[in-house]
Coordinates of C-alpha atoms in Angstrom, one line a residue:
M11 CA 98.2 93.2 96.3
T12 CA 95.9 94.2 99.0
D13 CA 92.1 93.8 99.2
G14 CA 91.6 96.5 101.9
A15 CA 91.5 94.0 104.8
W16 CA 95.0 92.5 104.5
S17 CA 98.2 94.6 104.2
A18 CA 100.8 93.8 101.5
T19 CA 103.6 94.9 103.8
R20 CA 104.3 95.3 107.5
P21 CA 104.4 98.9 108.8
G22 CA 108.0 100.2 108.9
R23 CA 109.4 97.6 106.5
A24 CA 111.5 98.5 103.5
P25 CA 109.7 98.4 100.2
R26 CA 109.8 95.0 98.5
E27 CA 110.2 94.7 94.7
A28 CA 109.4 91.9 92.2
A29 CA 110.4 92.0 88.6
T30 CA 107.4 90.7 86.6
H31 CA 105.5 91.1 83.3
C32 CA 102.3 93.0 82.5
P33 CA 99.4 90.6 82.5
Y34 CA 97.2 92.4 79.9
C35 CA 98.5 91.3 76.4
A36 CA 100.8 89.0 74.5
L37 CA 103.7 91.5 74.6
Q38 CA 104.4 90.7 78.2
C39 CA 106.1 94.1 78.9
G40 CA 108.6 94.1 81.7
M41 CA 107.6 95.9 84.9
T42 CA 108.5 96.0 88.6
L43 CA 106.0 95.8 91.4
R44 CA 107.0 97.7 94.6
A45 CA 105.0 97.0 97.8
D46 CA 105.4 99.4 100.7
D47 CA 103.2 100.7 103.5
D48 CA 101.1 102.6 101.0
G49 CA 100.2 99.6 98.8
V50 CA 101.6 98.4 95.4
T51 CA 103.2 100.6 92.8
V52 CA 104.0 99.8 89.2
L53 CA 107.4 100.8 87.8
P54 CA 108.5 100.2 84.2
R55 CA 111.7 98.3 83.6
Q56 CA 114.0 97.8 80.6
F57 CA 112.7 94.8 78.5
P58 CA 113.0 94.1 74.8
T59 CA 109.3 94.6 74.1
N60 CA 108.6 97.8 76.0
R61 CA 112.1 99.4 76.3
G62 CA 111.3 101.0 79.7
G63 CA 107.8 102.2 78.9
L64 CA 104.3 101.0 79.6
C65 CA 100.9 101.5 78.0
Q66 CA 97.9 102.7 80.0
K67 CA 96.8 99.2 81.0
G68 CA 100.4 98.4 82.2
W69 CA 100.4 101.6 84.4
T70 CA 97.2 100.5 86.1
A71 CA 98.2 96.8 86.6
A72 CA 98.5 97.3 90.3
G73 CA 95.0 98.7 90.7
V74 CA 93.2 95.5 89.9
P75 CA 94.8 92.3 91.2
T76 CA 94.7 89.8 88.4
V77 CA 95.8 86.2 87.5
A78 CA 96.4 84.8 84.1
P79 CA 96.4 81.0 84.5
P80 CA 97.9 79.1 81.5
L81 CA 95.0 76.7 81.4
H82 CA 92.4 79.5 80.7
R83 CA 94.8 81.8 78.7
Q84 CA 92.8 84.8 79.8
V85 CA 93.3 87.5 82.5
Y86 CA 90.9 87.3 85.5
D87 CA 90.1 89.9 88.2
L88 CA 91.0 88.3 91.6
R89 CA 88.4 90.3 93.4
T90 CA 85.4 89.2 91.4
G91 CA 86.5 86.3 89.2
A92 CA 85.4 88.2 86.1
C93 CA 87.4 87.7 82.9
L94 CA 88.9 91.0 81.7
D95 CA 89.3 89.7 78.1
L96 CA 85.8 88.2 77.6
P97 CA 82.9 90.1 79.1
G98 CA 80.3 87.8 80.7
V99 CA 82.9 85.1 81.5
A100 CA 83.9 84.4 85.1
V101 CA 85.6 81.8 87.3
T102 CA 84.9 80.8 90.9
R103 CA 86.5 83.3 93.3
H104 CA 88.1 82.5 96.6
D105 CA 89.4 84.9 99.3
A106 CA 93.2 85.1 99.0
R107 CA 96.0 87.2 100.4
C108 CA 99.8 87.4 100.3
R109 CA 101.7 86.8 103.5
D110 CA 105.4 86.3 104.0
G111 CA 105.9 85.8 100.2
L112 CA 103.2 83.1 100.0
V113 CA 99.7 83.3 98.5
E114 CA 97.1 82.0 100.9
V115 CA 93.7 80.9 99.6
R116 CA 90.6 80.5 101.8
L117 CA 88.6 77.6 100.3
R118 CA 84.8 77.4 100.7
R119 CA 83.2 74.2 101.9
E120 CA 80.4 72.9 99.8
G121 CA 77.2 71.8 101.2

């Protein structure tokens, strides 16, 4: 995913795809994320729960970069730290980007 300052792909590269699951509910519908020079696109894929379709939340999954850590059991907006499942709840946010298949996190120094 991009944050406007860092690109998800290098110009001229072929699109990269990753088979994954929708982060929004317990159904975990199958989807494919395709990254190219224009950003990230969501594509539905065949999976037992969604049979090749996606709901409205699934189609917009690439619009808001999220994380669903098992410890919290909620979905969080990576840009703000806000919990998408519980209004008013948030976690500490750090700048992050994807580069060469790795997620890089910029940690803040305290004090």
